């Protein structure tokens, strides 16, 4: 067995250019499949984690998908605001078990400042790494990633800027003080800065009110951006969104429905990438096949001589299969490494945009199919040459004049 | 030892070949003469167990290769026969020593590096062990191929046109080398050739003229 492996490797490298080309083709195919698997698994996981326990999102009328992306994943801008009073009315609805208000609008160094209640942190089961929760308005708790990137530790003061993208008007006269930092939870909270809803109101009332009377008026018209809702019973899914959409100025969107819709749209992209990988693999299979076929023709005499020296037909065929399997093994290692590297690179780029968390240093069980696919491709390519080598007419070797 | 009686071979869609009976004692030399198409290759293939006779009896080194099953026949060939093909068929993907290792691979035996070195040394090509066959002269390559043929000390050595395209001096040297190697193993030597010089050089060899049956 060892002799077979060693000999087939020598034969493989006796034609280095062909071997390198086949290795490259196989590696690229496997790398793109690895990449697609890693990305889609992580996106699915992130969606699943961030969506867990949220039955509906209520916000201003507009695109339901936008509402979900803005409210749950914090990767889009919200459609608008809703009146605090309207949200409070929903809180009293018998079908609603819990309502978490979220107020968006400001950011610090690209990380969103979200006004909410401590329920939001409890909902994702996040733990404090340092400090404490906010006890008063204008105190903030930073998510792990935001804290690390923006250098936020308890006691530090920072000034939010208007707008979600950064670069807006700085609310210089109302600085926040960091009260605590969350431990990484692997969820959306990692890249948020949380504070009390009152803080957000205070910042904007102070910024826009001209006098005390004006401020009172603004207080009466307080708004939140959206609310995350958990139902008391699953039955509410049937009636609650329709109730909100028809009887109020707000809309209710079901994240499960919208995310399915989104994944179907994005799914076209991953399908294309997966198809691309499959085409590359097919090209690699063909190339390996042609290389092995050429090897059989070129080395027909060598192989016949092996038979003459007493090697069984199966042993000669095994030599070719083994040669293909070497390619598969090398390409699997390189393909997996390249796929993970690529995912890591994309994750690094996305992190710079404060978008979806994506890591290349992660083992996804589905990726175990990659070496299997490589072996399958190699075996398929080796099949016909190997059969041909098995049925070779050795006696003809004696006839070549 | 090679003994045939009424040996015949029928090609599936071709002529039937009938061979004269031969009886070569162990250690003797048989020169197989005849022109192309006279049946030399078929006879060699029968003796090597690559083809199975349609009729007649064939005994090679105390075994009937035609009576053995495929796997047993391959194993028997590995143990019993040494083969020196006309085109030598040294693989250029491998070094000289690795080409000799192929013998062990084919026979399913562990590589005996000492035996390889010894076989190369016996033919004065030990210093070429690390070279590729393409870097060898014709004479050197033939010595390497001969070392490969005698590596497992076979009972029978089959040589196909060993003197083709050699000048008289080289041909005589090659034949002496071949006969000497066979003698060392105590092997029966069969030389298939249409070269008249072979019979002249190897006095005392038996001769079997093809097409004379």
Coordinates of C-alpha atoms in Angstrom, one line a residue:
Chain A
X1 CA 0.0 0.0 0.0
X2 CA 2.8 2.4 0.9
X3 CA 4.7 1.3 -2.2
X4 CA 1.6 2.0 -4.3
X5 CA 1.2 5.5 -2.8
X6 CA 4.8 6.4 -3.2
X7 CA 5.0 5.1 -6.7
X8 CA 1.8 6.8 -7.9
X9 CA 3.0 10.1 -6.4
X10 CA 6.3 9.8 -8.3
X11 CA 4.3 9.2 -11.5
X12 CA 2.1 12.2 -10.7
X13 CA 5.1 14.5 -10.3
X14 CA 6.9 13.1 -13.4
X15 CA 4.7 15.5 -15.3
X16 CA 4.8 18.6 -13.0
X17 CA 3.0 21.0 -15.4
X18 CA 0.0 18.8 -15.9
X19 CA -0.2 17.9 -12.3
X20 CA 0.0 21.6 -11.3
X21 CA -2.8 22.6 -13.7
X22 CA -5.1 19.8 -12.5
X23 CA -4.3 20.7 -8.9
X24 CA -5.1 24.3 -9.6
X25 CA -8.4 23.5 -11.2
X26 CA -9.5 21.1 -8.5
X27 CA -8.4 23.5 -5.8
X28 CA -10.3 26.4 -7.2
X29 CA -13.5 24.3 -7.5
X30 CA -13.2 23.0 -4.0
X31 CA -12.3 26.4 -2.6
X32 CA -15.4 28.1 -4.1
X33 CA -17.6 25.3 -2.7
X34 CA -16.0 25.6 0.7
X35 CA -16.5 29.4 0.6
X36 CA -20.2 29.1 -0.3
X37 CA -20.8 26.5 2.4
X38 CA -19.0 28.6 5.1
X39 CA -20.7 31.8 4.2
X40 CA -24.2 30.4 3.8
X41 CA -24.0 28.4 7.1
X42 CA -22.8 31.5 9.0
X43 CA -25.4 33.8 7.5
X44 CA -28.1 31.2 8.3
X45 CA -26.7 30.9 11.9
X46 CA -26.5 34.6 12.4
X47 CA -30.1 35.1 11.2
X48 CA -31.3 32.2 13.4
X49 CA -29.6 33.6 16.5
X50 CA -30.7 37.2 16.0
X51 CA -34.2 36.2 15.2
X52 CA -34.7 33.8 18.0
X53 CA -37.7 34.7 20.1
X54 CA -38.8 37.6 18.0
X55 CA -42.3 37.0 16.6
X56 CA -43.0 40.3 15.1
X57 CA -41.4 43.7 14.5
X58 CA -43.7 46.8 14.6
X59 CA -42.6 50.0 13.0
X60 CA -43.5 52.7 10.6
X61 CA -45.3 51.8 7.3
X62 CA -42.9 50.9 4.5
X63 CA -41.0 47.9 3.4
X64 CA -41.4 45.0 5.9
X65 CA -38.0 43.6 4.9
X66 CA -36.4 46.9 5.5
X67 CA -38.0 47.0 8.9
X68 CA -36.6 43.6 9.8
X69 CA -33.2 44.4 8.5
X70 CA -33.1 47.6 10.4
X71 CA -34.7 46.4 13.6
X72 CA -33.4 42.9 14.1
X73 CA -30.1 42.8 12.2
X74 CA -29.2 46.5 12.2
X75 CA -27.9 46.4 8.7
X76 CA -30.5 48.8 7.1
X77 CA -32.0 52.2 8.0
X78 CA -35.5 52.0 9.6
X79 CA -38.5 53.2 7.5
X80 CA -39.4 55.9 10.0
X81 CA -40.6 56.4 13.6
X82 CA -43.8 55.5 15.5
X83 CA -45.4 57.3 18.4
X84 CA -44.5 56.0 21.8
X85 CA -48.2 56.1 22.8
X86 CA -49.1 53.8 19.9
X87 CA -46.4 51.3 21.0
X88 CA -47.5 51.5 24.6
X89 CA -51.1 50.7 23.4
X90 CA -49.8 47.6 21.8
X91 CA -48.0 46.6 25.0
X92 CA -51.5 46.4 26.6
X93 CA -52.7 44.1 23.8
X94 CA -53.6 40.7 25.3
X95 CA -51.8 38.8 22.6
X96 CA -48.4 40.5 23.3
X97 CA -46.2 38.8 25.9
X98 CA -43.3 41.2 25.7
X99 CA -42.6 44.4 23.8
X100 CA -39.0 45.8 23.5
X101 CA -38.8 49.3 22.2
X102 CA -35.9 50.4 20.1
X103 CA -34.9 54.0 19.2
X104 CA -32.4 54.4 16.5
X105 CA -30.9 57.5 15.0
X106 CA -27.4 58.1 16.3
X107 CA -24.2 56.3 16.0
X108 CA -20.6 56.4 17.3
X109 CA -17.8 55.5 14.9
X110 CA -20.3 53.6 12.8
X111 CA -21.7 51.6 15.7
X112 CA -25.4 52.3 16.2
X113 CA -26.6 53.8 19.5
X114 CA -29.8 52.0 20.4
X115 CA -32.2 53.4 23.0
X116 CA -34.0 50.5 24.6
X117 CA -34.8 48.8 27.9
X118 CA -32.7 46.2 29.7
X119 CA -35.1 43.6 28.3
X120 CA -33.2 43.8 25.0
X121 CA -30.0 42.5 26.7
X122 CA -31.9 39.8 28.6
X123 CA -33.6 38.7 25.4
X124 CA -30.3 37.7 23.9
X125 CA -29.0 36.4 27.2
X126 CA -25.9 38.7 27.0
X127 CA -23.7 39.1 30.1
X128 CA -21.8 42.1 31.3
X129 CA -18.0 41.8 31.0
X130 CA -17.2 45.0 32.8
X131 CA -19.2 47.7 34.7
X132 CA -22.9 47.8 35.1
X133 CA -26.1 48.4 33.1
X134 CA -27.3 52.0 32.7
X135 CA -28.9 53.4 35.8
X136 CA -29.8 56.8 34.4
X137 CA -30.2 58.4 30.9
X138 CA -27.0 59.2 29.1
X139 CA -25.3 56.1 30.4
X140 CA -24.4 53.5 27.8
X141 CA -23.5 49.8 27.6
X142 CA -21.3 48.8 24.6
X143 CA -21.4 45.5 22.8
X144 CA -18.2 43.6 22.7
X145 CA -17.1 44.3 19.1
X146 CA -18.1 48.0 19.4
X147 CA -16.3 48.4 22.7
X148 CA -13.1 46.8 21.2
X149 CA -13.1 48.8 18.0
X150 CA -14.1 52.1 19.5
X151 CA -12.1 51.7 22.7
X152 CA -15.0 52.0 25.0
X153 CA -14.5 51.1 28.7
X154 CA -16.5 52.0 31.7
X155 CA -16.1 55.7 32.6
X156 CA -15.2 56.8 29.1
X157 CA -17.3 59.6 27.6
X158 CA -18.3 59.8 24.0
X159 CA -20.4 61.9 21.8
X160 CA -22.9 60.4 19.4
X161 CA -23.3 61.7 15.9
X162 CA -26.6 62.1 14.2
X163 CA -27.3 59.4 11.6
X164 CA -26.5 55.8 11.4
X165 CA -23.5 55.9 9.1
X166 CA -21.3 58.3 11.1
X167 CA -20.2 61.7 9.9
X168 CA -23.4 63.4 10.9
X169 CA -23.9 66.3 13.2
X170 CA -22.2 65.7 16.6
X171 CA -24.4 66.0 19.6
X172 CA -21.5 67.7 21.5
X173 CA -23.5 69.1 24.4
X174 CA -25.0 65.7 25.4
X175 CA -22.1 63.2 25.8
X176 CA -22.7 59.6 26.9
X177 CA -20.8 57.9 29.6
X178 CA -20.0 54.2 29.3
X179 CA -21.4 52.3 32.2
X180 CA -20.6 48.8 31.1
X181 CA -19.3 46.5 28.4
X182 CA -21.0 43.3 27.3
X183 CA -19.2 40.0 26.9
X184 CA -19.3 38.7 23.3
X185 CA -22.6 37.0 22.7
X186 CA -22.2 36.1 19.0
X187 CA -25.4 38.1 18.3
X188 CA -26.3 41.5 16.9
X189 CA -25.7 43.1 20.3
X190 CA -21.9 42.7 19.8
X191 CA -21.9 45.6 17.3
X192 CA -24.3 48.0 19.1
X193 CA -24.1 50.6 21.8
X194 CA -27.1 50.3 24.1
X195 CA -28.6 53.0 26.3
X196 CA -32.0 53.9 27.9
X197 CA -34.7 55.1 25.5
X198 CA -34.8 58.3 27.5
X199 CA -31.2 59.1 26.5
X200 CA -32.1 59.2 22.8
X201 CA -35.1 61.4 23.5
X202 CA -33.0 63.7 25.7
X203 CA -30.3 64.1 23.1
X204 CA -32.7 65.1 20.4
X205 CA -35.0 67.2 22.5
X206 CA -32.1 69.2 23.8
X207 CA -30.8 69.6 20.2
X208 CA -34.0 70.8 18.7
X209 CA -36.0 72.5 21.5
X210 CA -35.7 76.3 21.6
X211 CA -37.2 76.8 25.1
X212 CA -38.6 74.9 28.0
X213 CA -42.2 75.0 26.6
X214 CA -41.1 73.6 23.3
X215 CA -39.4 70.8 25.2
X216 CA -42.6 69.9 27.0
X217 CA -44.4 69.7 23.6
X218 CA -41.7 67.5 22.2
X219 CA -41.9 65.2 25.3
X220 CA -45.6 64.7 24.6
X221 CA -44.9 63.6 21.1
X222 CA -42.1 61.2 22.0
X223 CA -41.4 58.5 19.4
X224 CA -39.6 55.2 19.2
X225 CA -38.3 53.7 15.9
X226 CA -39.7 50.2 16.3
X227 CA -40.7 47.5 18.7
X228 CA -39.7 43.8 18.9
X229 CA -42.7 41.7 20.0
X230 CA -43.0 38.3 21.5
X231 CA -46.5 36.7 21.3
X232 CA -48.3 35.0 24.2
X233 CA -49.4 32.2 21.9
X234 CA -48.4 31.2 18.4
X235 CA -52.0 31.8 17.3
X236 CA -51.3 35.5 17.5
X237 CA -49.3 35.1 14.3
X238 CA -52.5 34.8 12.4
X239 CA -54.4 37.8 13.8
X240 CA -51.9 40.2 15.3
X241 CA -50.1 41.5 12.1
X242 CA -53.4 42.0 10.3
X243 CA -54.7 43.8 13.4
X244 CA -51.7 46.2 13.4
X245 CA -51.6 46.7 9.7
X246 CA -55.3 47.5 9.3
X247 CA -56.2 49.4 12.4
X248 CA -53.1 51.5 13.2
X249 CA -50.6 53.7 11.3
X250 CA -48.0 51.1 12.0
X251 CA -47.0 47.9 10.3
X252 CA -46.1 44.6 11.8
X253 CA -43.7 42.3 10.0
X254 CA -43.0 38.7 10.8
X255 CA -39.2 38.2 10.7
X256 CA -39.5 34.5 9.8
X257 CA -41.5 35.3 6.6
X258 CA -39.3 38.2 5.6
X259 CA -36.0 36.4 6.2
X260 CA -37.3 33.4 4.1
X261 CA -38.0 35.9 1.4
X262 CA -34.6 37.5 1.7
X263 CA -32.8 34.2 1.7
X264 CA -34.7 33.3 -1.4
X265 CA -33.4 36.4 -3.1
X266 CA -29.9 36.1 -1.8
X267 CA -30.2 32.4 -2.5
X268 CA -29.9 33.1 -6.2
X269 CA -26.5 34.5 -5.5
X270 CA -25.3 31.5 -3.5
X271 CA -26.7 29.2 -6.1
X272 CA -24.8 30.9 -8.8
X273 CA -21.6 30.7 -6.7
X274 CA -22.3 27.0 -6.0
X275 CA -23.0 26.4 -9.7
X276 CA -19.7 28.1 -10.5
X277 CA -17.9 25.8 -8.1
X278 CA -19.6 22.8 -9.7
X279 CA -18.6 23.9 -13.2
X280 CA -15.0 24.4 -12.0
X281 CA -15.1 20.9 -10.4
X282 CA -16.5 19.4 -13.6
X283 CA -13.7 21.1 -15.6
X284 CA -11.2 19.8 -13.1
X285 CA -12.7 16.3 -13.5
X286 CA -12.4 16.5 -17.2
X287 CA -8.9 17.7 -17.0
X288 CA -7.8 15.0 -14.6
X289 CA -9.5 12.5 -16.8
X290 CA -7.6 13.7 -19.9
X291 CA -4.4 13.8 -17.9
X292 CA -4.8 10.2 -16.7
X293 CA -5.9 9.1 -20.1
X294 CA -2.8 10.7 -21.5
X295 CA -0.8 9.0 -18.8
X296 CA -2.2 5.6 -19.7
X297 CA -1.4 6.1 -23.4
X298 CA 2.0 7.5 -22.7
X299 CA 2.9 4.9 -20.1
X300 CA 1.1 2.0 -21.8
X301 CA 4.4 0.2 -22.2
X302 CA 5.3 1.0 -18.6
X303 CA 2.0 -0.4 -17.4
X304 CA 2.3 -3.4 -19.6
X305 CA 5.7 -4.0 -18.3
X306 CA 4.4 -4.0 -14.8
X307 CA 1.9 -6.7 -15.8
X308 CA 4.8 -8.5 -17.4
X309 CA 6.7 -8.3 -14.1
X310 CA 3.8 -10.0 -12.4
X311 CA 1.6 -7.1 -11.2
X312 CA -2.1 -8.1 -11.3
X313 CA -4.5 -6.0 -13.5
X314 CA -6.1 -4.7 -10.3
X315 CA -2.7 -3.5 -9.0
X316 CA -2.0 -1.6 -12.3
X317 CA -5.5 0.0 -12.2
X318 CA -5.0 0.8 -8.5
X319 CA -1.8 2.7 -9.4
X320 CA -3.9 5.1 -11.7
X321 CA -6.7 5.5 -9.1
X322 CA -4.1 6.2 -6.5
X323 CA -2.6 8.9 -8.7
X324 CA -6.0 10.6 -9.0
X325 CA -6.5 10.3 -5.3
X326 CA -3.2 12.0 -4.6
X327 CA -4.5 14.9 -6.6
X328 CA -7.8 14.8 -4.7
X329 CA -6.0 14.8 -1.3
X330 CA -3.7 17.7 -2.2
X331 CA -6.5 19.7 -3.8
X332 CA -8.7 19.1 -0.7
X333 CA -6.1 20.5 1.6
X334 CA -5.4 23.5 -0.6
X335 CA -9.1 24.0 -1.4
X336 CA -10.2 24.0 2.2
X337 CA -7.4 26.3 3.2
X338 CA -8.1 28.7 0.3
X339 CA -11.9 28.6 1.0
X340 CA -11.4 29.4 4.7
X341 CA -8.9 32.1 3.9
X342 CA -11.3 33.7 1.4
X343 CA -14.1 33.6 3.9
X344 CA -11.8 35.2 6.5
X345 CA -10.9 37.9 4.1
X346 CA -14.6 38.7 3.2
X347 CA -15.4 38.6 7.0
X348 CA -12.6 41.1 7.6
X349 CA -13.9 43.4 4.9
X350 CA -17.5 43.1 6.2
X351 CA -16.3 43.8 9.7
X352 CA -14.8 47.1 8.5
X353 CA -18.4 47.9 7.4
X354 CA -19.9 46.9 10.8
X355 CA -21.9 44.3 8.9
X356 CA -22.5 40.6 9.3
X357 CA -20.0 38.8 11.4
X358 CA -18.2 36.2 9.3
X359 CA -15.2 34.1 10.3
X360 CA -12.9 32.0 8.3
X361 CA -11.6 30.1 11.3
X362 CA -14.6 28.0 11.8
X363 CA -15.2 24.3 11.1
X364 CA -18.6 23.7 9.5
X365 CA -19.6 20.0 9.4
X366 CA -20.9 20.4 5.9
X367 CA -17.4 21.2 4.7
X368 CA -16.5 17.6 5.3
X369 CA -18.2 17.0 2.0
X370 CA -15.4 18.8 0.2
X371 CA -12.8 16.0 0.5
X372 CA -15.5 13.5 -0.4
X373 CA -16.4 15.5 -3.5
X374 CA -12.7 15.7 -4.4
X375 CA -12.3 12.0 -4.0
X376 CA -15.5 11.4 -6.0
X377 CA -14.3 13.6 -8.9
X378 CA -10.9 12.0 -8.9
X379 CA -12.4 8.5 -8.9
X380 CA -14.8 9.3 -11.7
X381 CA -12.0 10.7 -13.7
X382 CA -9.7 7.7 -13.0
X383 CA -12.4 5.1 -13.7
X384 CA -12.1 4.8 -17.5
X385 CA -8.3 5.0 -17.7
X386 CA -8.1 2.5 -14.9
X387 CA -10.4 0.0 -16.6
X388 CA -8.5 0.5 -19.8
X389 CA -5.3 -0.3 -18.0
X390 CA -6.9 -3.4 -16.5
X391 CA -7.9 -4.7 -19.9
X392 CA -4.6 -3.9 -21.5
X393 CA -3.2 -6.5 -23.9
X394 CA 0.2 -7.2 -22.4
X395 CA 1.1 -9.7 -25.1
X396 CA 1.2 -6.7 -27.5
X397 CA 4.2 -5.4 -25.6
X398 CA 6.1 -8.3 -27.2
X399 CA 5.0 -7.3 -30.6
X400 CA 6.1 -3.7 -30.7
X401 CA 8.8 -3.6 -33.3
Chain B
X1 CA 13.1 -25.9 -18.1
X2 CA 10.6 -25.5 -20.9
X3 CA 8.7 -28.4 -22.4
X4 CA 5.9 -28.2 -25.0
X5 CA 3.9 -30.9 -26.7
X6 CA 1.5 -30.3 -29.6
X7 CA 1.2 -26.6 -28.6
X8 CA -1.3 -24.7 -30.6
X9 CA -2.8 -21.2 -30.4
X10 CA -5.9 -20.0 -32.2
X11 CA -6.3 -16.3 -32.5
X12 CA -10.0 -15.3 -31.9
X13 CA -10.3 -13.9 -35.4
X14 CA -7.1 -14.9 -37.0
X15 CA -4.8 -17.7 -38.0
X16 CA -4.1 -20.8 -35.9
X17 CA -0.5 -21.3 -35.0
X18 CA 1.0 -24.7 -34.4
X19 CA 4.4 -25.0 -32.6
X20 CA 7.0 -27.7 -32.9
X21 CA 7.7 -29.6 -29.6
X22 CA 10.7 -28.3 -27.6
X23 CA 12.3 -29.7 -24.5
X24 CA 14.8 -27.3 -23.0
X25 CA 16.5 -28.5 -19.8
X26 CA 16.9 -26.2 -16.9
X27 CA 19.8 -23.9 -17.3
X28 CA 20.1 -24.4 -21.1
X29 CA 19.8 -21.7 -23.7
X30 CA 17.2 -21.6 -26.5
X31 CA 17.6 -19.3 -29.5
X32 CA 14.2 -18.7 -31.0
X33 CA 14.6 -17.7 -34.6
X34 CA 12.2 -16.6 -37.2
X35 CA 11.0 -13.7 -39.2
X36 CA 8.4 -11.2 -38.0
X37 CA 4.9 -12.8 -37.9
X38 CA 6.3 -16.3 -37.7
X39 CA 4.9 -16.7 -34.2
X40 CA 7.8 -15.8 -32.0
X41 CA 5.8 -13.3 -30.0
X42 CA 2.9 -15.7 -29.6
X43 CA 5.2 -18.4 -28.3
X44 CA 6.9 -16.0 -25.8
X45 CA 3.4 -14.9 -24.7
X46 CA 2.4 -18.5 -24.1
X47 CA 5.5 -19.3 -22.1
X48 CA 5.0 -16.1 -20.1
X49 CA 1.4 -17.1 -19.3
X50 CA 0.1 -14.0 -21.0
X51 CA -1.9 -16.2 -23.5
X52 CA -3.4 -19.6 -22.9
X53 CA -2.8 -22.3 -25.4
X54 CA -5.8 -23.6 -27.3
X55 CA -4.4 -27.1 -27.4
X56 CA -1.3 -29.0 -26.3
X57 CA 0.8 -29.2 -23.1
X58 CA 3.2 -26.5 -21.9
X59 CA 5.4 -26.9 -18.8
X60 CA 7.6 -23.9 -17.7
X61 CA 9.9 -24.4 -14.7
X62 CA 7.7 -27.2 -13.3
X63 CA 4.5 -25.4 -13.7
X64 CA 1.7 -25.3 -16.3
X65 CA 1.1 -21.5 -16.6
X66 CA -2.1 -22.2 -18.7
X67 CA -3.6 -24.2 -15.8
X68 CA -3.2 -21.4 -13.3
X69 CA -5.9 -18.9 -12.4
X70 CA -5.2 -15.2 -13.4
X71 CA -4.0 -14.0 -10.0
X72 CA -1.8 -17.1 -9.4
X73 CA -0.4 -16.8 -12.9
X74 CA 0.6 -13.2 -12.3
X75 CA 2.3 -14.2 -9.1
X76 CA 4.0 -17.2 -10.8
X77 CA 5.3 -14.9 -13.5
X78 CA 6.7 -12.5 -11.0
X79 CA 8.6 -15.2 -9.2
X80 CA 9.7 -17.4 -12.1
X81 CA 10.3 -15.2 -15.2
X82 CA 12.8 -12.5 -15.9
X83 CA 12.0 -10.4 -19.0
X84 CA 14.3 -8.3 -21.1
X85 CA 12.1 -6.5 -23.7
X86 CA 13.6 -5.2 -26.9
X87 CA 12.7 -1.6 -26.1
X88 CA 13.8 -2.0 -22.5
X89 CA 10.9 0.0 -21.2
X90 CA 12.7 1.7 -18.4
X91 CA 10.3 4.4 -17.0
X92 CA 11.7 7.9 -17.2
X93 CA 9.5 9.0 -14.3
X94 CA 11.8 7.0 -12.0
X95 CA 15.5 6.7 -11.3
X96 CA 17.4 3.6 -12.3
X97 CA 17.1 2.2 -8.7
X98 CA 13.4 3.0 -8.6
X99 CA 13.0 1.2 -11.9
X100 CA 14.4 -1.9 -10.3
X101 CA 12.1 -1.4 -7.3
X102 CA 9.2 -1.8 -9.7
X103 CA 10.0 -5.5 -9.7
X104 CA 9.2 -5.7 -6.0
X105 CA 6.1 -3.5 -6.4
X106 CA 4.8 -5.7 -9.2
X107 CA 5.5 -8.9 -7.2
X108 CA 3.9 -7.4 -4.1
X109 CA 7.2 -7.8 -2.1
X110 CA 9.0 -5.4 0.2
X111 CA 11.8 -3.5 -1.6
X112 CA 15.2 -5.1 -1.0
X113 CA 17.6 -2.1 -1.5
X114 CA 20.7 -4.3 -0.9
X115 CA 19.6 -6.7 -3.7
X116 CA 19.0 -3.8 -6.1
X117 CA 22.5 -2.4 -5.4
X118 CA 24.0 -5.9 -5.8
X119 CA 22.2 -6.5 -9.1
X120 CA 23.4 -3.1 -10.4
X121 CA 26.9 -3.8 -9.2
X122 CA 27.0 -7.2 -10.8
X123 CA 26.5 -5.5 -14.2
X124 CA 28.8 -2.6 -13.5
X125 CA 26.1 0.1 -13.4
X126 CA 26.0 0.7 -9.6
X127 CA 27.1 4.3 -10.0
X128 CA 24.1 5.0 -12.2
X129 CA 21.5 4.2 -9.6
X130 CA 20.4 7.7 -9.1
X131 CA 20.2 8.7 -12.8
X132 CA 17.1 8.8 -15.0
X133 CA 17.0 6.3 -17.8
X134 CA 17.1 9.1 -20.4
X135 CA 20.6 10.0 -19.1
X136 CA 22.0 6.6 -19.9
X137 CA 23.7 5.3 -23.0
X138 CA 22.1 2.5 -24.9
X139 CA 24.5 -0.1 -23.5
X140 CA 24.1 1.2 -19.9
X141 CA 20.3 1.1 -20.3
X142 CA 20.4 -2.5 -21.5
X143 CA 22.5 -3.4 -18.5
X144 CA 20.0 -1.8 -16.2
X145 CA 17.1 -3.6 -17.9
X146 CA 19.1 -6.9 -17.5
X147 CA 19.6 -6.2 -13.8
X148 CA 15.9 -5.7 -13.5
X149 CA 15.3 -9.0 -15.3
X150 CA 17.5 -11.0 -13.0
X151 CA 16.7 -9.2 -9.7
X152 CA 14.5 -11.9 -8.3
X153 CA 16.8 -14.7 -9.6
X154 CA 14.2 -16.1 -12.0
X155 CA 14.1 -19.7 -13.3
X156 CA 13.5 -18.6 -16.9
X157 CA 14.8 -15.4 -18.7
X158 CA 13.0 -14.3 -21.8
X159 CA 15.0 -11.8 -24.0
X160 CA 13.4 -10.2 -27.0
X161 CA 15.8 -9.1 -29.8
X162 CA 18.7 -8.2 -27.4
X163 CA 21.1 -7.5 -30.2
X164 CA 19.0 -5.4 -32.5
X165 CA 20.8 -2.3 -33.7
X166 CA 24.1 -3.2 -32.0
X167 CA 27.4 -3.5 -33.8
X168 CA 29.1 -6.8 -33.8
X169 CA 31.4 -6.1 -30.8
X170 CA 28.5 -4.7 -28.7
X171 CA 26.2 -7.5 -29.7
X172 CA 28.7 -10.2 -28.6
X173 CA 29.3 -8.4 -25.3
X174 CA 25.5 -8.1 -24.7
X175 CA 25.0 -11.8 -25.4
X176 CA 27.9 -12.8 -23.1
X177 CA 26.5 -10.6 -20.4
X178 CA 23.0 -12.1 -20.9
X179 CA 24.3 -15.7 -20.9
X180 CA 26.5 -15.0 -17.9
X181 CA 23.7 -13.5 -15.9
X182 CA 21.4 -16.5 -16.8
X183 CA 24.2 -18.9 -15.7
X184 CA 24.6 -17.1 -12.4
X185 CA 20.9 -17.6 -11.6
X186 CA 20.9 -21.1 -13.1
X187 CA 18.1 -19.8 -15.3
X188 CA 16.9 -21.2 -18.6
X189 CA 17.5 -18.5 -21.2
X190 CA 15.3 -17.9 -24.2
X191 CA 16.5 -15.4 -26.8
X192 CA 13.9 -14.5 -29.5
X193 CA 15.8 -13.0 -32.5
X194 CA 16.2 -12.9 -36.2
X195 CA 19.8 -12.0 -35.8
X196 CA 22.1 -14.7 -37.2
X197 CA 25.0 -13.5 -34.9
X198 CA 23.2 -14.8 -31.8
X199 CA 23.6 -18.5 -32.8
X200 CA 27.2 -17.8 -33.8
X201 CA 28.1 -16.2 -30.6
X202 CA 26.3 -18.6 -28.2
X203 CA 27.8 -21.9 -29.3
X204 CA 26.0 -24.8 -27.7
X205 CA 22.7 -23.1 -27.6
X206 CA 19.6 -25.0 -28.8
X207 CA 17.9 -23.5 -31.7
X208 CA 14.3 -23.5 -32.6
X209 CA 13.4 -22.1 -36.0
X210 CA 9.9 -20.8 -36.2
X211 CA 7.8 -21.6 -39.2
X212 CA 9.5 -24.9 -39.5
X213 CA 6.9 -26.9 -37.7

